[in-house]
Amino acid sequence: MDRDLRPLTVAAVTAAVSCGVLAAAVRWAWLGPDAGRGAEFCEAGRDWVVRQPANTFSNAGFVAAGLLIAWHAGARRDLGAAPAGAAAGPRWRAAAFACLVVLLGPGSAAMHATQSVLGGHLDLLSMYLVAAFAAASATMRWLRAGTAVLAGVFAGAVAACEAAGAWDVRVPVVLHPGNAAFGLLLLTAVALEVAVIRRDRISAGSGFVYAAVAVLLVAFAVWNAGQAWLCDPRSLLQGHAVWHLLCAVSAYLLYRYYASEHD
């Protein structure tokens, strides 16, 4: 099958540059000193170049998932449905989503590798970018609008998440206000996507979304267990690392659900 290699090329360049910059930042301590960020996720900080090896290198799953999304997005065939009047085609949005999923890898690894304050901010920012894009894309489709709406909602959602993340309080279950904002954006995106599908009579492979939700629920259960009864700080088998890998699988399955849409 002929493919458009541009989505994969852009995602691959994003992966190479972001991972290269992260490696240099870890090697030369550009992100600042170890401040204990991420210590709540069980794995003990080692006196190595990489503080939490399991929780760091498991983020390679996001890079792999983003590249797989980009590879699939390059297929020269219909890729999802676009409601009447909507600009920014499905292939363009799939490529952008692929790059943001890729960035989840080095973004999260920045915190676990260094346990620095700036690394923690990059971890949250990478989460915000993915959730904001999902919500902005869904809003654009619901309004049958163009890329200006997508860009505006995206920027506003990221800013709102940053404001929430600056609130210094502990939130039950999800721990941090930024995590709560991230989850709220994802729920908003799902609700709007369901509304678009019903309004525009779009069909899709429901098995993908059921699988994505199931994997995410298992991942959340592991995320919580890994901080409690499954916690072994010195082990290289970490529940939080499993959370990273399962979330990468869920992101890929969610993309495949969007790509399966048809009028």
PDB file of C-alpha atoms in Angstrom:
ATOM      1  CA  MET A   1       0.000   0.000   0.000  1.00  0.00           C
ATOM      2  CA  ASP A   2       1.336   3.457  -0.941  1.00  0.00           C
ATOM      3  CA  ARG A   3       1.900   5.675   2.056  1.00  0.00           C
ATOM      4  CA  ASP A   4       2.316   9.343   2.769  1.00  0.00           C
ATOM      5  CA  LEU A   5       5.512   9.302   4.837  1.00  0.00           C
ATOM      6  CA  ARG A   6       5.189  12.894   6.034  1.00  0.00           C
ATOM      7  CA  PRO A   7       3.347  12.074   9.300  1.00  0.00           C
ATOM      8  CA  LEU A   8       5.968   9.460  10.204  1.00  0.00           C
ATOM      9  CA  THR A   9       8.813  11.788   9.235  1.00  0.00           C
ATOM     10  CA  VAL A  10       7.488  14.601  11.424  1.00  0.00           C
ATOM     11  CA  ALA A  11       6.890  12.241  14.358  1.00  0.00           C
ATOM     12  CA  ALA A  12      10.323  10.640  13.964  1.00  0.00           C
ATOM     13  CA  VAL A  13      12.049  14.044  13.933  1.00  0.00           C
ATOM     14  CA  THR A  14      10.029  15.027  17.012  1.00  0.00           C
ATOM     15  CA  ALA A  15      11.141  11.838  18.766  1.00  0.00           C
ATOM     16  CA  ALA A  16      14.810  12.210  17.811  1.00  0.00           C
ATOM     17  CA  VAL A  17      15.065  15.875  18.797  1.00  0.00           C
ATOM     18  CA  SER A  18      13.088  15.643  22.050  1.00  0.00           C
ATOM     19  CA  CYS A  19      14.843  12.478  23.244  1.00  0.00           C
ATOM     20  CA  GLY A  20      18.238  13.884  22.254  1.00  0.00           C
ATOM     21  CA  VAL A  21      17.627  17.109  24.162  1.00  0.00           C
ATOM     22  CA  LEU A  22      16.428  15.129  27.182  1.00  0.00           C
ATOM     23  CA  ALA A  23      19.547  12.929  27.140  1.00  0.00           C
ATOM     24  CA  ALA A  24      21.742  16.029  27.089  1.00  0.00           C
ATOM     25  CA  ALA A  25      19.670  17.678  29.831  1.00  0.00           C
ATOM     26  CA  VAL A  26      20.050  14.628  32.075  1.00  0.00           C
ATOM     27  CA  ARG A  27      23.746  14.257  31.334  1.00  0.00           C
ATOM     28  CA  TRP A  28      24.604  17.877  32.079  1.00  0.00           C
ATOM     29  CA  ALA A  29      21.911  18.560  34.724  1.00  0.00           C
ATOM     30  CA  TRP A  30      20.169  21.291  32.739  1.00  0.00           C
ATOM     31  CA  LEU A  31      16.886  20.643  34.561  1.00  0.00           C
ATOM     32  CA  GLY A  32      18.262  21.465  37.979  1.00  0.00           C
ATOM     33  CA  PRO A  33      19.003  19.468  41.133  1.00  0.00           C
ATOM     34  CA  ASP A  34      17.122  16.488  42.486  1.00  0.00           C
ATOM     35  CA  ALA A  35      14.163  17.881  44.456  1.00  0.00           C
ATOM     36  CA  GLY A  36      12.339  14.595  45.013  1.00  0.00           C
ATOM     37  CA  ARG A  37       9.714  15.138  42.305  1.00  0.00           C
ATOM     38  CA  GLY A  38       8.055  11.847  41.452  1.00  0.00           C
ATOM     39  CA  ALA A  39       9.130  10.205  44.710  1.00  0.00           C
ATOM     40  CA  GLU A  40       5.472   9.476  45.473  1.00  0.00           C
ATOM     41  CA  PHE A  41       5.482   6.937  42.646  1.00  0.00           C
ATOM     42  CA  CYS A  42       7.346   4.377  44.775  1.00  0.00           C
ATOM     43  CA  GLU A  43      10.631   3.849  42.932  1.00  0.00           C
ATOM     44  CA  ALA A  44      13.599   4.856  45.059  1.00  0.00           C
ATOM     45  CA  GLY A  45      15.938   7.399  43.563  1.00  0.00           C
ATOM     46  CA  ARG A  46      19.288   5.856  42.634  1.00  0.00           C
ATOM     47  CA  ASP A  47      22.625   7.610  42.796  1.00  0.00           C
ATOM     48  CA  TRP A  48      22.896   7.156  39.033  1.00  0.00           C
ATOM     49  CA  VAL A  49      22.657   9.498  36.085  1.00  0.00           C
ATOM     50  CA  VAL A  50      19.009   8.377  35.846  1.00  0.00           C
ATOM     51  CA  ARG A  51      17.315   8.551  39.239  1.00  0.00           C
ATOM     52  CA  GLN A  52      14.327   6.249  38.574  1.00  0.00           C
ATOM     53  CA  PRO A  53      15.344   3.858  35.772  1.00  0.00           C
ATOM     54  CA  ALA A  54      12.137   1.793  35.548  1.00  0.00           C
ATOM     55  CA  ASN A  55       9.834   4.809  35.606  1.00  0.00           C
ATOM     56  CA  THR A  56      12.127   6.618  33.148  1.00  0.00           C
ATOM     57  CA  PHE A  57      12.728   4.056  30.420  1.00  0.00           C
ATOM     58  CA  SER A  58       9.135   2.776  30.426  1.00  0.00           C
ATOM     59  CA  ASN A  59       8.247   6.085  28.773  1.00  0.00           C
ATOM     60  CA  ALA A  60       9.706   4.686  25.564  1.00  0.00           C
ATOM     61  CA  GLY A  61       6.232   3.178  25.158  1.00  0.00           C
ATOM     62  CA  PHE A  62       4.807   6.624  24.377  1.00  0.00           C
ATOM     63  CA  VAL A  63       7.444   7.250  21.719  1.00  0.00           C
ATOM     64  CA  ALA A  64       6.672   3.877  20.128  1.00  0.00           C
ATOM     65  CA  ALA A  65       2.904   4.515  20.262  1.00  0.00           C
ATOM     66  CA  GLY A  66       3.308   7.936  18.644  1.00  0.00           C
ATOM     67  CA  LEU A  67       5.409   6.504  15.832  1.00  0.00           C
ATOM     68  CA  LEU A  68       2.854   3.728  15.247  1.00  0.00           C
ATOM     69  CA  ILE A  69       0.085   6.326  15.051  1.00  0.00           C
ATOM     70  CA  ALA A  70       2.099   8.323  12.520  1.00  0.00           C
ATOM     71  CA  TRP A  71       2.805   5.198  10.461  1.00  0.00           C
ATOM     72  CA  HIS A  72      -0.888   4.314  10.342  1.00  0.00           C
ATOM     73  CA  ALA A  73      -1.824   7.925   9.573  1.00  0.00           C
ATOM     74  CA  GLY A  74       0.304   7.812   6.442  1.00  0.00           C
ATOM     75  CA  ALA A  75      -1.834   5.115   4.802  1.00  0.00           C
ATOM     76  CA  ARG A  76      -3.203   6.409   1.496  1.00  0.00           C
ATOM     77  CA  ARG A  77      -6.839   5.739   2.204  1.00  0.00           C
ATOM     78  CA  ASP A  78      -9.684   7.319   4.117  1.00  0.00           C
ATOM     79  CA  LEU A  79      -8.620   8.149   7.645  1.00  0.00           C
ATOM     80  CA  GLY A  80     -11.603   8.841   9.826  1.00  0.00           C
ATOM     81  CA  ALA A  81     -14.532  11.124   9.139  1.00  0.00           C
ATOM     82  CA  ALA A  82     -14.685  14.908   9.047  1.00  0.00           C
ATOM     83  CA  PRO A  83     -18.052  16.523   9.874  1.00  0.00           C
ATOM     84  CA  ALA A  84     -19.387  18.860   7.213  1.00  0.00           C
ATOM     85  CA  GLY A  85     -17.729  22.265   7.352  1.00  0.00           C
ATOM     86  CA  ALA A  86     -14.812  21.151   9.515  1.00  0.00           C
ATOM     87  CA  ALA A  87     -11.362  22.226   8.447  1.00  0.00           C
ATOM     88  CA  ALA A  88      -8.062  20.529   9.329  1.00  0.00           C
ATOM     89  CA  GLY A  89      -8.358  17.061   7.851  1.00  0.00           C
ATOM     90  CA  PRO A  90      -8.155  13.839   9.838  1.00  0.00           C
ATOM     91  CA  ARG A  91      -4.646  13.036   8.540  1.00  0.00           C
ATOM     92  CA  TRP A  92      -3.268  16.381   9.727  1.00  0.00           C
ATOM     93  CA  ARG A  93      -4.842  15.937  13.143  1.00  0.00           C
ATOM     94  CA  ALA A  94      -3.580  12.363  13.382  1.00  0.00           C
ATOM     95  CA  ALA A  95      -0.025  13.521  12.662  1.00  0.00           C
ATOM     96  CA  ALA A  96      -0.290  16.241  15.328  1.00  0.00           C
ATOM     97  CA  PHE A  97      -1.677  13.745  17.834  1.00  0.00           C
ATOM     98  CA  ALA A  98       1.189  11.364  17.020  1.00  0.00           C
ATOM     99  CA  CYS A  99       3.768  14.052  17.806  1.00  0.00           C
ATOM    100  CA  LEU A 100       2.101  14.927  21.105  1.00  0.00           C
ATOM    101  CA  VAL A 101       1.981  11.259  22.143  1.00  0.00           C
ATOM    102  CA  VAL A 102       5.687  11.021  21.289  1.00  0.00           C
ATOM    103  CA  LEU A 103       6.386  14.041  23.529  1.00  0.00           C
ATOM    104  CA  LEU A 104       4.702  12.305  26.463  1.00  0.00           C
ATOM    105  CA  GLY A 105       7.739  10.014  26.566  1.00  0.00           C
ATOM    106  CA  PRO A 106      10.574  12.505  27.122  1.00  0.00           C
ATOM    107  CA  GLY A 107       8.223  14.822  29.035  1.00  0.00           C
ATOM    108  CA  SER A 108       7.446  12.196  31.674  1.00  0.00           C
ATOM    109  CA  ALA A 109      10.991  10.823  31.606  1.00  0.00           C
ATOM    110  CA  ALA A 110      12.323  14.306  32.429  1.00  0.00           C
ATOM    111  CA  MET A 111      10.770  14.065  35.882  1.00  0.00           C
ATOM    112  CA  HIS A 112      11.623  10.444  36.641  1.00  0.00           C
ATOM    113  CA  ALA A 113      15.195  10.716  35.340  1.00  0.00           C
ATOM    114  CA  THR A 114      16.079  13.828  37.346  1.00  0.00           C
ATOM    115  CA  GLN A 115      13.405  14.205  40.058  1.00  0.00           C
ATOM    116  CA  SER A 116      13.854  17.934  39.486  1.00  0.00           C
ATOM    117  CA  VAL A 117      11.239  20.663  39.802  1.00  0.00           C
ATOM    118  CA  LEU A 118      11.557  21.609  36.124  1.00  0.00           C
ATOM    119  CA  GLY A 119      11.335  17.935  35.168  1.00  0.00           C
ATOM    120  CA  GLY A 120       8.059  17.726  37.077  1.00  0.00           C
ATOM    121  CA  HIS A 121       6.712  20.710  35.155  1.00  0.00           C
ATOM    122  CA  LEU A 122       7.657  19.100  31.837  1.00  0.00           C
ATOM    123  CA  ASP A 123       5.897  15.902  32.862  1.00  0.00           C
ATOM    124  CA  LEU A 124       2.656  17.760  33.541  1.00  0.00           C
ATOM    125  CA  LEU A 125       2.995  19.936  30.435  1.00  0.00           C
ATOM    126  CA  SER A 126       3.303  16.896  28.173  1.00  0.00           C
ATOM    127  CA  MET A 127       0.082  15.537  29.688  1.00  0.00           C
ATOM    128  CA  TYR A 128      -1.694  18.860  29.256  1.00  0.00           C
ATOM    129  CA  LEU A 129      -0.716  19.072  25.583  1.00  0.00           C
ATOM    130  CA  VAL A 130      -2.277  15.708  24.728  1.00  0.00           C
ATOM    131  CA  ALA A 131      -5.491  16.292  26.673  1.00  0.00           C
ATOM    132  CA  ALA A 132      -5.843  19.876  25.388  1.00  0.00           C
ATOM    133  CA  PHE A 133      -5.413  18.755  21.784  1.00  0.00           C
ATOM    134  CA  ALA A 134      -8.028  16.030  22.204  1.00  0.00           C
ATOM    135  CA  ALA A 135     -10.507  18.520  23.699  1.00  0.00           C
ATOM    136  CA  ALA A 136      -9.716  21.211  21.105  1.00  0.00           C
ATOM    137  CA  SER A 137     -10.075  18.787  18.207  1.00  0.00           C
ATOM    138  CA  ALA A 138     -13.420  17.587  19.557  1.00  0.00           C
ATOM    139  CA  THR A 139     -14.582  21.193  20.012  1.00  0.00           C
ATOM    140  CA  MET A 140     -13.596  22.064  16.444  1.00  0.00           C
ATOM    141  CA  ARG A 141     -15.548  19.078  15.126  1.00  0.00           C
ATOM    142  CA  TRP A 142     -18.589  19.907  17.259  1.00  0.00           C
ATOM    143  CA  LEU A 143     -18.655  23.522  16.059  1.00  0.00           C
ATOM    144  CA  ARG A 144     -17.802  22.556  12.455  1.00  0.00           C
ATOM    145  CA  ALA A 145     -15.110  25.181  12.710  1.00  0.00           C
ATOM    146  CA  GLY A 146     -11.596  25.638  11.406  1.00  0.00           C
ATOM    147  CA  THR A 147      -8.068  25.460  12.719  1.00  0.00           C
ATOM    148  CA  ALA A 148      -8.335  28.883  14.374  1.00  0.00           C
ATOM    149  CA  VAL A 149     -10.872  27.436  16.816  1.00  0.00           C
ATOM    150  CA  LEU A 150      -8.700  24.379  17.398  1.00  0.00           C
ATOM    151  CA  ALA A 151      -5.671  26.579  18.106  1.00  0.00           C
ATOM    152  CA  GLY A 152      -7.602  28.914  20.394  1.00  0.00           C
ATOM    153  CA  VAL A 153      -9.220  26.156  22.449  1.00  0.00           C
ATOM    154  CA  PHE A 154      -5.913  24.288  22.604  1.00  0.00           C
ATOM    155  CA  ALA A 155      -4.038  27.317  23.961  1.00  0.00           C
ATOM    156  CA  GLY A 156      -6.807  28.129  26.424  1.00  0.00           C
ATOM    157  CA  ALA A 157      -6.985  24.563  27.697  1.00  0.00           C
ATOM    158  CA  VAL A 158      -3.224  24.359  28.238  1.00  0.00           C
ATOM    159  CA  ALA A 159      -3.288  27.706  30.084  1.00  0.00           C
ATOM    160  CA  ALA A 160      -6.170  26.515  32.282  1.00  0.00           C
ATOM    161  CA  CYS A 161      -4.282  23.323  33.134  1.00  0.00           C
ATOM    162  CA  GLU A 162      -1.166  25.316  34.025  1.00  0.00           C
ATOM    163  CA  ALA A 163      -3.252  27.532  36.306  1.00  0.00           C
ATOM    164  CA  ALA A 164      -4.757  24.478  37.999  1.00  0.00           C
ATOM    165  CA  GLY A 165      -1.340  22.863  38.335  1.00  0.00           C
ATOM    166  CA  ALA A 166      -0.009  25.941  40.126  1.00  0.00           C
ATOM    167  CA  TRP A 167      -2.537  25.396  42.923  1.00  0.00           C
ATOM    168  CA  ASP A 168      -0.587  23.892  45.830  1.00  0.00           C
ATOM    169  CA  VAL A 169      -3.125  21.463  47.279  1.00  0.00           C
ATOM    170  CA  ARG A 170      -3.369  17.678  47.464  1.00  0.00           C
ATOM    171  CA  VAL A 171      -6.283  16.132  45.583  1.00  0.00           C
ATOM    172  CA  PRO A 172      -7.680  12.762  46.735  1.00  0.00           C
ATOM    173  CA  VAL A 173      -6.851   9.791  44.491  1.00  0.00           C
ATOM    174  CA  VAL A 174      -5.178  11.782  41.662  1.00  0.00           C
ATOM    175  CA  LEU A 175      -2.832  13.630  44.063  1.00  0.00           C
ATOM    176  CA  HIS A 176      -2.281  16.855  42.080  1.00  0.00           C
ATOM    177  CA  PRO A 177      -4.691  19.512  40.711  1.00  0.00           C
ATOM    178  CA  GLY A 178      -2.903  19.273  37.362  1.00  0.00           C
ATOM    179  CA  ASN A 179      -3.788  15.578  37.168  1.00  0.00           C
ATOM    180  CA  ALA A 180      -7.424  16.453  37.861  1.00  0.00           C
ATOM    181  CA  ALA A 181      -7.419  19.091  35.087  1.00  0.00           C
ATOM    182  CA  PHE A 182      -5.879  16.560  32.709  1.00  0.00           C
ATOM    183  CA  GLY A 183      -8.615  14.036  33.486  1.00  0.00           C
ATOM    184  CA  LEU A 184     -11.365  16.634  33.127  1.00  0.00           C
ATOM    185  CA  LEU A 185     -10.120  17.606  29.662  1.00  0.00           C
ATOM    186  CA  LEU A 186     -10.103  13.976  28.552  1.00  0.00           C
ATOM    187  CA  LEU A 187     -13.673  13.496  29.780  1.00  0.00           C
ATOM    188  CA  THR A 188     -14.722  16.656  27.910  1.00  0.00           C
ATOM    189  CA  ALA A 189     -13.097  15.378  24.727  1.00  0.00           C
ATOM    190  CA  VAL A 190     -14.853  12.014  24.983  1.00  0.00           C
ATOM    191  CA  ALA A 191     -18.254  13.633  25.623  1.00  0.00           C
ATOM    192  CA  LEU A 192     -17.919  15.964  22.632  1.00  0.00           C
ATOM    193  CA  GLU A 193     -16.705  13.185  20.337  1.00  0.00           C
ATOM    194  CA  VAL A 194     -19.718  11.054  21.279  1.00  0.00           C
ATOM    195  CA  ALA A 195     -22.012  14.026  20.573  1.00  0.00           C
ATOM    196  CA  VAL A 196     -20.402  14.567  17.143  1.00  0.00           C
ATOM    197  CA  ILE A 197     -20.727  10.906  16.217  1.00  0.00           C
ATOM    198  CA  ARG A 198     -24.415  10.855  17.138  1.00  0.00           C
ATOM    199  CA  ARG A 199     -25.246  14.164  15.468  1.00  0.00           C
ATOM    200  CA  ASP A 200     -23.453  13.443  12.211  1.00  0.00           C
ATOM    201  CA  ARG A 201     -24.372   9.750  12.121  1.00  0.00           C
ATOM    202  CA  ILE A 202     -20.758   8.628  12.065  1.00  0.00           C
ATOM    203  CA  SER A 203     -19.988   4.953  12.543  1.00  0.00           C
ATOM    204  CA  ALA A 204     -16.763   3.692  14.083  1.00  0.00           C
ATOM    205  CA  GLY A 205     -15.066   0.530  15.313  1.00  0.00           C
ATOM    206  CA  SER A 206     -16.442   0.474  18.848  1.00  0.00           C
ATOM    207  CA  GLY A 207     -14.094  -2.354  19.825  1.00  0.00           C
ATOM    208  CA  PHE A 208     -11.158   0.046  19.747  1.00  0.00           C
ATOM    209  CA  VAL A 209     -12.705   2.518  22.171  1.00  0.00           C
ATOM    210  CA  TYR A 210     -13.904  -0.217  24.530  1.00  0.00           C
ATOM    211  CA  ALA A 211     -10.399  -1.671  24.546  1.00  0.00           C
ATOM    212  CA  ALA A 212      -8.846   1.792  25.082  1.00  0.00           C
ATOM    213  CA  VAL A 213     -11.092   2.493  28.073  1.00  0.00           C
ATOM    214  CA  ALA A 214     -10.527  -0.992  29.529  1.00  0.00           C
ATOM    215  CA  VAL A 215      -6.752  -0.660  29.256  1.00  0.00           C
ATOM    216  CA  LEU A 216      -6.886   2.810  30.814  1.00  0.00           C
ATOM    217  CA  LEU A 217      -8.952   1.546  33.750  1.00  0.00           C
ATOM    218  CA  VAL A 218      -6.492  -1.278  34.359  1.00  0.00           C
ATOM    219  CA  ALA A 219      -3.653   1.243  34.113  1.00  0.00           C
ATOM    220  CA  PHE A 220      -5.301   3.513  36.694  1.00  0.00           C
ATOM    221  CA  ALA A 221      -5.754   0.564  39.050  1.00  0.00           C
ATOM    222  CA  VAL A 222      -2.074  -0.318  38.672  1.00  0.00           C
ATOM    223  CA  TRP A 223      -1.143   3.367  39.156  1.00  0.00           C
ATOM    224  CA  ASN A 224      -2.869   3.362  42.554  1.00  0.00           C
ATOM    225  CA  ALA A 225      -1.679  -0.096  43.615  1.00  0.00           C
ATOM    226  CA  GLY A 226       1.883   0.810  42.670  1.00  0.00           C
ATOM    227  CA  GLN A 227       1.882   3.528  45.329  1.00  0.00           C
ATOM    228  CA  ALA A 228       0.511   1.248  48.042  1.00  0.00           C
ATOM    229  CA  TRP A 229       0.531  -2.519  48.453  1.00  0.00           C
ATOM    230  CA  LEU A 230       2.477  -3.197  45.230  1.00  0.00           C
ATOM    231  CA  CYS A 231       5.221  -0.730  46.125  1.00  0.00           C
ATOM    232  CA  ASP A 232       8.779  -2.100  46.268  1.00  0.00           C
ATOM    233  CA  PRO A 233      11.069   0.943  46.028  1.00  0.00           C
ATOM    234  CA  ARG A 234      14.228  -0.983  45.046  1.00  0.00           C
ATOM    235  CA  SER A 235      12.618  -3.194  42.409  1.00  0.00           C
ATOM    236  CA  LEU A 236      13.022  -2.546  38.694  1.00  0.00           C
ATOM    237  CA  LEU A 237       9.464  -3.812  38.215  1.00  0.00           C
ATOM    238  CA  GLN A 238       7.403  -0.751  39.077  1.00  0.00           C
ATOM    239  CA  GLY A 239       3.637  -0.272  38.938  1.00  0.00           C
ATOM    240  CA  HIS A 240       4.111   3.254  37.649  1.00  0.00           C
ATOM    241  CA  ALA A 241       6.236   1.931  34.798  1.00  0.00           C
ATOM    242  CA  VAL A 242       3.407  -0.457  33.903  1.00  0.00           C
ATOM    243  CA  TRP A 243       1.057   2.556  34.000  1.00  0.00           C
ATOM    244  CA  HIS A 244       3.214   4.295  31.367  1.00  0.00           C
ATOM    245  CA  LEU A 245       3.158   1.288  29.049  1.00  0.00           C
ATOM    246  CA  LEU A 246      -0.575   0.693  29.395  1.00  0.00           C
ATOM    247  CA  CYS A 247      -1.356   4.380  28.803  1.00  0.00           C
ATOM    248  CA  ALA A 248       0.706   4.233  25.611  1.00  0.00           C
ATOM    249  CA  VAL A 249      -1.364   1.252  24.449  1.00  0.00           C
ATOM    250  CA  SER A 250      -4.571   3.103  25.339  1.00  0.00           C
ATOM    251  CA  ALA A 251      -3.492   6.191  23.359  1.00  0.00           C
ATOM    252  CA  TYR A 252      -2.838   4.055  20.287  1.00  0.00           C
ATOM    253  CA  LEU A 253      -6.188   2.265  20.610  1.00  0.00           C
ATOM    254  CA  LEU A 254      -7.986   5.597  20.991  1.00  0.00           C
ATOM    255  CA  TYR A 255      -6.372   6.855  17.797  1.00  0.00           C
ATOM    256  CA  ARG A 256      -7.424   3.680  15.980  1.00  0.00           C
ATOM    257  CA  TYR A 257     -10.983   4.341  17.106  1.00  0.00           C
ATOM    258  CA  TYR A 258     -10.912   7.843  15.633  1.00  0.00           C
ATOM    259  CA  ALA A 259      -9.318   6.520  12.429  1.00  0.00           C
ATOM    260  CA  SER A 260     -12.088   3.915  12.065  1.00  0.00           C
ATOM    261  CA  GLU A 261     -14.832   6.539  11.828  1.00  0.00           C
ATOM    262  CA  HIS A 262     -16.842   6.689   8.618  1.00  0.00           C
ATOM    263  CA  ASP A 263     -19.985   8.488   7.524  1.00  0.00           C
TER     264      ASP A 263
END
